[in-house]
PDB file of C-alpha atoms in Angstrom:
ATOM      1  CA  LYS A   1     144.238  26.782  32.042  1.00 72.00           C
ATOM      2  CA  ALA A   2     144.709  27.760  35.690  1.00 86.00           C
ATOM      3  CA  ARG A   3     141.796  25.543  36.729  1.00 89.00           C
ATOM      4  CA  GLY A   4     143.349  22.605  34.869  1.00 88.00           C
ATOM      5  CA  TYR A   5     146.695  23.160  36.549  1.00 89.00           C
ATOM      6  CA  CYS A   6     145.061  23.387  39.954  1.00 87.00           C
ATOM      7  CA  LEU A   7     143.025  20.203  39.475  1.00 91.00           C
ATOM      8  CA  ALA A   8     146.067  18.334  38.132  1.00 92.00           C
ATOM      9  CA  GLU A   9     148.028  19.348  41.236  1.00 91.00           C
ATOM     10  CA  VAL A  10     145.231  18.306  43.602  1.00 92.00           C
ATOM     11  CA  ALA A  11     144.833  14.973  41.786  1.00 90.00           C
ATOM     12  CA  SER A  12     148.578  14.353  42.044  1.00 89.00           C
ATOM     13  CA  VAL A  13     148.740  15.168  45.744  1.00 90.00           C
ATOM     14  CA  ARG A  14     145.747  12.944  46.481  1.00 91.00           C
ATOM     15  CA  ALA A  15     146.608  10.325  43.818  1.00 89.00           C
ATOM     16  CA  GLU A  16     142.974  10.417  42.715  1.00 91.00           C
ATOM     17  CA  LEU A  17     142.401   9.601  39.054  1.00 94.00           C
ATOM     18  CA  PRO A  18     138.731  10.730  38.930  1.00 95.00           C
ATOM     19  CA  ILE A  19     139.855  14.333  39.486  1.00 95.00           C
ATOM     20  CA  CYS A  20     141.745  14.188  36.166  1.00 94.00           C
ATOM     21  CA  GLU A  21     138.530  13.403  34.341  1.00 94.00           C
ATOM     22  CA  ASN A  22     137.089  16.763  35.464  1.00 93.00           C
ATOM     23  CA  ILE A  23     139.822  18.741  33.696  1.00 95.00           C
ATOM     24  CA  ASP A  24     138.646  20.387  30.455  1.00 94.00           C
ATOM     25  CA  ASP A  25     142.052  21.458  29.122  1.00 95.00           C
ATOM     26  CA  LYS A  26     143.491  18.415  27.308  1.00 95.00           C
ATOM     27  CA  ASP A  27     147.130  19.325  28.050  1.00 95.00           C
ATOM     28  CA  TRP A  28     146.532  19.555  31.794  1.00 95.00           C
ATOM     29  CA  LYS A  29     144.402  16.423  31.662  1.00 96.00           C
ATOM     30  CA  ASP A  30     147.340  14.605  30.030  1.00 96.00           C
ATOM     31  CA  VAL A  31     149.711  15.918  32.707  1.00 96.00           C
ATOM     32  CA  CYS A  32     147.291  14.739  35.356  1.00 95.00           C
ATOM     33  CA  TYR A  33     147.051  11.230  33.873  1.00 97.00           C
ATOM     34  CA  PHE A  34     150.836  11.045  33.539  1.00 96.00           C
ATOM     35  CA  ASN A  35     151.360  12.062  37.171  1.00 96.00           C
ATOM     36  CA  ILE A  36     148.792   9.594  38.505  1.00 96.00           C
ATOM     37  CA  ALA A  37     150.235   6.787  36.365  1.00 97.00           C
ATOM     38  CA  LYS A  38     153.701   7.455  37.805  1.00 95.00           C
ATOM     39  CA  LEU A  39     152.415   7.713  41.375  1.00 95.00           C
ATOM     40  CA  THR A  40     150.425   4.486  41.182  1.00 95.00           C
ATOM     41  CA  ASN A  41     152.690   2.532  38.787  1.00 96.00           C
ATOM     42  CA  LYS A  42     149.640   1.793  36.617  1.00 95.00           C
ATOM     43  CA  SER A  43     150.660   1.920  32.964  1.00 95.00           C
ATOM     44  CA  GLU A  44     147.066   1.454  31.787  1.00 96.00           C
ATOM     45  CA  ILE A  45     146.464   5.087  32.767  1.00 97.00           C
ATOM     46  CA  CYS A  46     148.973   6.106  30.068  1.00 97.00           C
ATOM     47  CA  GLU A  47     146.427   4.928  27.482  1.00 96.00           C
ATOM     48  CA  ASP A  48     144.176   7.845  28.467  1.00 96.00           C
ATOM     49  CA  ILE A  49     146.779  10.429  27.463  1.00 97.00           C
ATOM     50  CA  SER A  50     145.721  12.054  24.178  1.00 96.00           C
ATOM     51  CA  ASN A  51     149.154  13.330  23.068  1.00 97.00           C
ATOM     52  CA  SER A  52     150.950  10.325  21.560  1.00 96.00           C
ATOM     53  CA  ALA A  53     154.481  11.537  22.374  1.00 96.00           C
ATOM     54  CA  PHE A  54     153.475  12.201  25.979  1.00 96.00           C
ATOM     55  CA  SER A  55     151.716   8.828  26.136  1.00 98.00           C
ATOM     56  CA  ASP A  56     154.913   7.168  24.867  1.00 98.00           C
ATOM     57  CA  ASP A  57     156.891   8.985  27.574  1.00 97.00           C
ATOM     58  CA  CYS A  58     154.429   7.750  30.160  1.00 98.00           C
ATOM     59  CA  PHE A  59     154.750   4.087  29.104  1.00 98.00           C
ATOM     60  CA  ASP A  60     158.538   4.437  28.851  1.00 98.00           C
ATOM     61  CA  SER A  61     158.853   6.055  32.262  1.00 97.00           C
ATOM     62  CA  LEU A  62     156.759   3.381  33.953  1.00 97.00           C
ATOM     63  CA  ALA A  63     158.468   0.493  32.174  1.00 97.00           C
ATOM     64  CA  ARG A  64     161.858   1.753  33.329  1.00 96.00           C
ATOM     65  CA  LYS A  65     160.618   2.470  36.858  1.00 96.00           C
ATOM     66  CA  THR A  66     158.796  -0.840  37.369  1.00 96.00           C
ATOM     67  CA  LYS A  67     161.101  -2.891  35.113  1.00 96.00           C
ATOM     68  CA  TYR A  68     157.998  -4.287  33.413  1.00 95.00           C
ATOM     69  CA  GLY A  69     158.886  -4.726  29.747  1.00 94.00           C
ATOM     70  CA  ALA A  70     155.331  -5.276  28.536  1.00 94.00           C
ATOM     71  CA  SER A  71     154.689  -1.547  29.013  1.00 96.00           C
ATOM     72  CA  CYS A  72     157.276  -0.848  26.302  1.00 97.00           C
ATOM     73  CA  GLY A  73     155.044  -2.629  23.799  1.00 96.00           C
ATOM     74  CA  PHE A  74     152.481   0.179  23.971  1.00 97.00           C
ATOM     75  CA  ILE A  75     154.954   2.833  22.825  1.00 97.00           C
ATOM     76  CA  ARG A  76     154.110   4.027  19.294  1.00 97.00           C
ATOM     77  CA  ASP A  77     157.481   5.528  18.334  1.00 97.00           C
ATOM     78  CA  SER A  78     159.573   2.558  17.171  1.00 96.00           C
ATOM     79  CA  ILE A  79     162.962   3.958  18.254  1.00 96.00           C
ATOM     80  CA  LYS A  80     161.642   4.913  21.690  1.00 97.00           C
ATOM     81  CA  LYS A  81     160.030   1.474  21.962  1.00 97.00           C
ATOM     82  CA  ASP A  82     163.296  -0.304  21.152  1.00 97.00           C
ATOM     83  CA  GLN A  83     165.228   1.878  23.623  1.00 97.00           C
ATOM     84  CA  CYS A  84     162.671   1.047  26.288  1.00 97.00           C
ATOM     85  CA  PHE A  85     162.911  -2.708  25.655  1.00 97.00           C
ATOM     86  CA  LEU A  86     166.719  -2.468  25.649  1.00 97.00           C
ATOM     87  CA  THR A  87     166.843  -0.611  28.956  1.00 97.00           C
ATOM     88  CA  VAL A  88     164.411  -2.922  30.736  1.00 98.00           C
ATOM     89  CA  ALA A  89     165.886  -6.115  29.246  1.00 98.00           C
ATOM     90  CA  VAL A  90     169.386  -5.190  30.405  1.00 97.00           C
ATOM     91  CA  ALA A  91     168.146  -4.000  33.811  1.00 97.00           C
ATOM     92  CA  ILE A  92     166.493  -7.357  34.524  1.00 97.00           C
ATOM     93  CA  SER A  93     168.853  -9.486  32.385  1.00 97.00           C
ATOM     94  CA  ASP A  94     165.988 -10.903  30.313  1.00 97.00           C
ATOM     95  CA  GLU A  95     167.075 -11.711  26.767  1.00 97.00           C
ATOM     96  CA  ASN A  96     163.474 -12.583  25.824  1.00 96.00           C
ATOM     97  CA  LEU A  97     162.701  -8.863  25.664  1.00 97.00           C
ATOM     98  CA  CYS A  98     165.447  -8.457  23.043  1.00 97.00           C
ATOM     99  CA  HIS A  99     163.232 -10.379  20.610  1.00 96.00           C
ATOM    100  CA  GLU A 100     160.611  -7.613  20.834  1.00 95.00           C
ATOM    101  CA  MET A 101     162.773  -5.031  19.099  1.00 95.00           C
ATOM    102  CA  ASN A 102     162.163  -3.829  15.548  1.00 95.00           C
ATOM    103  CA  ASN A 103     165.643  -2.485  14.853  1.00 95.00           C
ATOM    104  CA  PRO A 104     168.155  -5.354  14.540  1.00 94.00           C
ATOM    105  CA  GLU A 105     171.009  -3.237  15.897  1.00 94.00           C
ATOM    106  CA  PHE A 106     169.120  -2.605  19.132  1.00 95.00           C
ATOM    107  CA  GLY A 107     168.447  -6.342  19.320  1.00 96.00           C
ATOM    108  CA  TRP A 108     172.116  -7.223  18.819  1.00 96.00           C
ATOM    109  CA  THR A 109     173.148  -4.726  21.470  1.00 96.00           C
ATOM    110  CA  CYS A 110     170.546  -6.121  23.830  1.00 97.00           C
ATOM    111  CA  PHE A 111     171.662  -9.740  23.368  1.00 98.00           C
ATOM    112  CA  GLN A 112     175.321  -8.814  23.713  1.00 97.00           C
ATOM    113  CA  ARG A 113     174.864  -6.839  26.929  1.00 97.00           C
ATOM    114  CA  ILE A 114     172.865  -9.627  28.550  1.00 98.00           C
ATOM    115  CA  ALA A 115     175.236 -12.325  27.270  1.00 98.00           C
ATOM    116  CA  LYS A 116     178.094 -10.446  28.968  1.00 97.00           C
ATOM    117  CA  VAL A 117     176.210 -10.174  32.253  1.00 96.00           C
ATOM    118  CA  LYS A 118     175.197 -13.837  32.195  1.00 97.00           C
ATOM    119  CA  LYS A 119     178.526 -14.917  30.672  1.00 97.00           C
ATOM    120  CA  SER A 120     176.514 -16.928  28.166  1.00 97.00           C
ATOM    121  CA  PHE A 121     177.653 -17.699  24.628  1.00 97.00           C
ATOM    122  CA  LYS A 122     174.236 -19.277  24.001  1.00 98.00           C
ATOM    123  CA  ILE A 123     172.592 -15.838  24.096  1.00 98.00           C
ATOM    124  CA  CYS A 124     175.004 -14.651  21.387  1.00 98.00           C
ATOM    125  CA  ASP A 125     173.510 -17.293  19.094  1.00 97.00           C
ATOM    126  CA  PHE A 126     170.337 -15.217  18.799  1.00 97.00           C
ATOM    127  CA  ILE A 127     172.364 -12.690  16.773  1.00 97.00           C
ATOM    128  CA  SER A 128     172.165 -13.528  13.077  1.00 93.00           C
ATOM    129  CA  TYR A 129     174.552 -10.877  11.741  1.00 93.00           C
ATOM    130  CA  ASP A 130     178.025 -12.481  11.608  1.00 95.00           C
ATOM    131  CA  PHE A 131     180.084  -9.488  12.743  1.00 95.00           C
ATOM    132  CA  ALA A 132     177.766  -8.753  15.691  1.00 95.00           C
ATOM    133  CA  HIS A 133     177.664 -12.461  16.572  1.00 96.00           C
ATOM    134  CA  GLU A 134     181.466 -12.644  16.649  1.00 97.00           C
ATOM    135  CA  ARG A 135     181.695  -9.420  18.631  1.00 97.00           C
ATOM    136  CA  CYS A 136     179.273 -10.871  21.182  1.00 97.00           C
ATOM    137  CA  TYR A 137     181.447 -13.962  21.625  1.00 97.00           C
ATOM    138  CA  GLU A 138     184.501 -11.743  22.065  1.00 97.00           C
ATOM    139  CA  ALA A 139     182.694  -9.612  24.660  1.00 96.00           C
ATOM    140  CA  VAL A 140     181.625 -12.681  26.650  1.00 97.00           C
ATOM    141  CA  ASN A 141     185.191 -14.067  26.464  1.00 96.00           C
ATOM    142  CA  GLU A 142     186.565 -10.758  27.773  1.00 95.00           C
ATOM    143  CA  THR A 143     184.049 -10.719  30.621  1.00 95.00           C
ATOM    144  CA  ILE A 144     184.884 -14.287  31.608  1.00 94.00           C
ATOM    145  CA  ALA A 145     188.641 -13.570  31.452  1.00 94.00           C
ATOM    146  CA  LYS A 146     188.283 -10.491  33.656  1.00 91.00           C
ATOM    147  CA  SER A 147     186.305 -12.388  36.266  1.00 89.00           C
ATOM    148  CA  GLN A 148     188.964 -15.070  36.733  1.00 82.00           C
TER     149      GLN A 148
END
């Protein structure tokens, strides 16, 4: 364990991925991959993490940091994936990412938040649930009224 920790630290300081591959302990190897992925902003390194929850955290962390929504698509946990898409979509005001969500409520929230930012009723039209659609229109109206 101590050797794994030491190698993971050295790899992180040097930002050298090959050092991670020399770690025998799978937990420290995962930590090493996670650290290098974050340092280099390379989400493909997250694929090498054996623990699925930790791998999901890696993809989520990088997607939020780089604002690159495609990284969210690699997250296995569906709730975490939807939260990732929601966060990135709102951060970059890209309603196209809202379509990637599995849970309709996350999608509605996503469309509404971006519609408010863009002051666009058209984005509300992507919401099929009547109540949420109406609420989106109301939210956009309120945003427009406040900005005048």
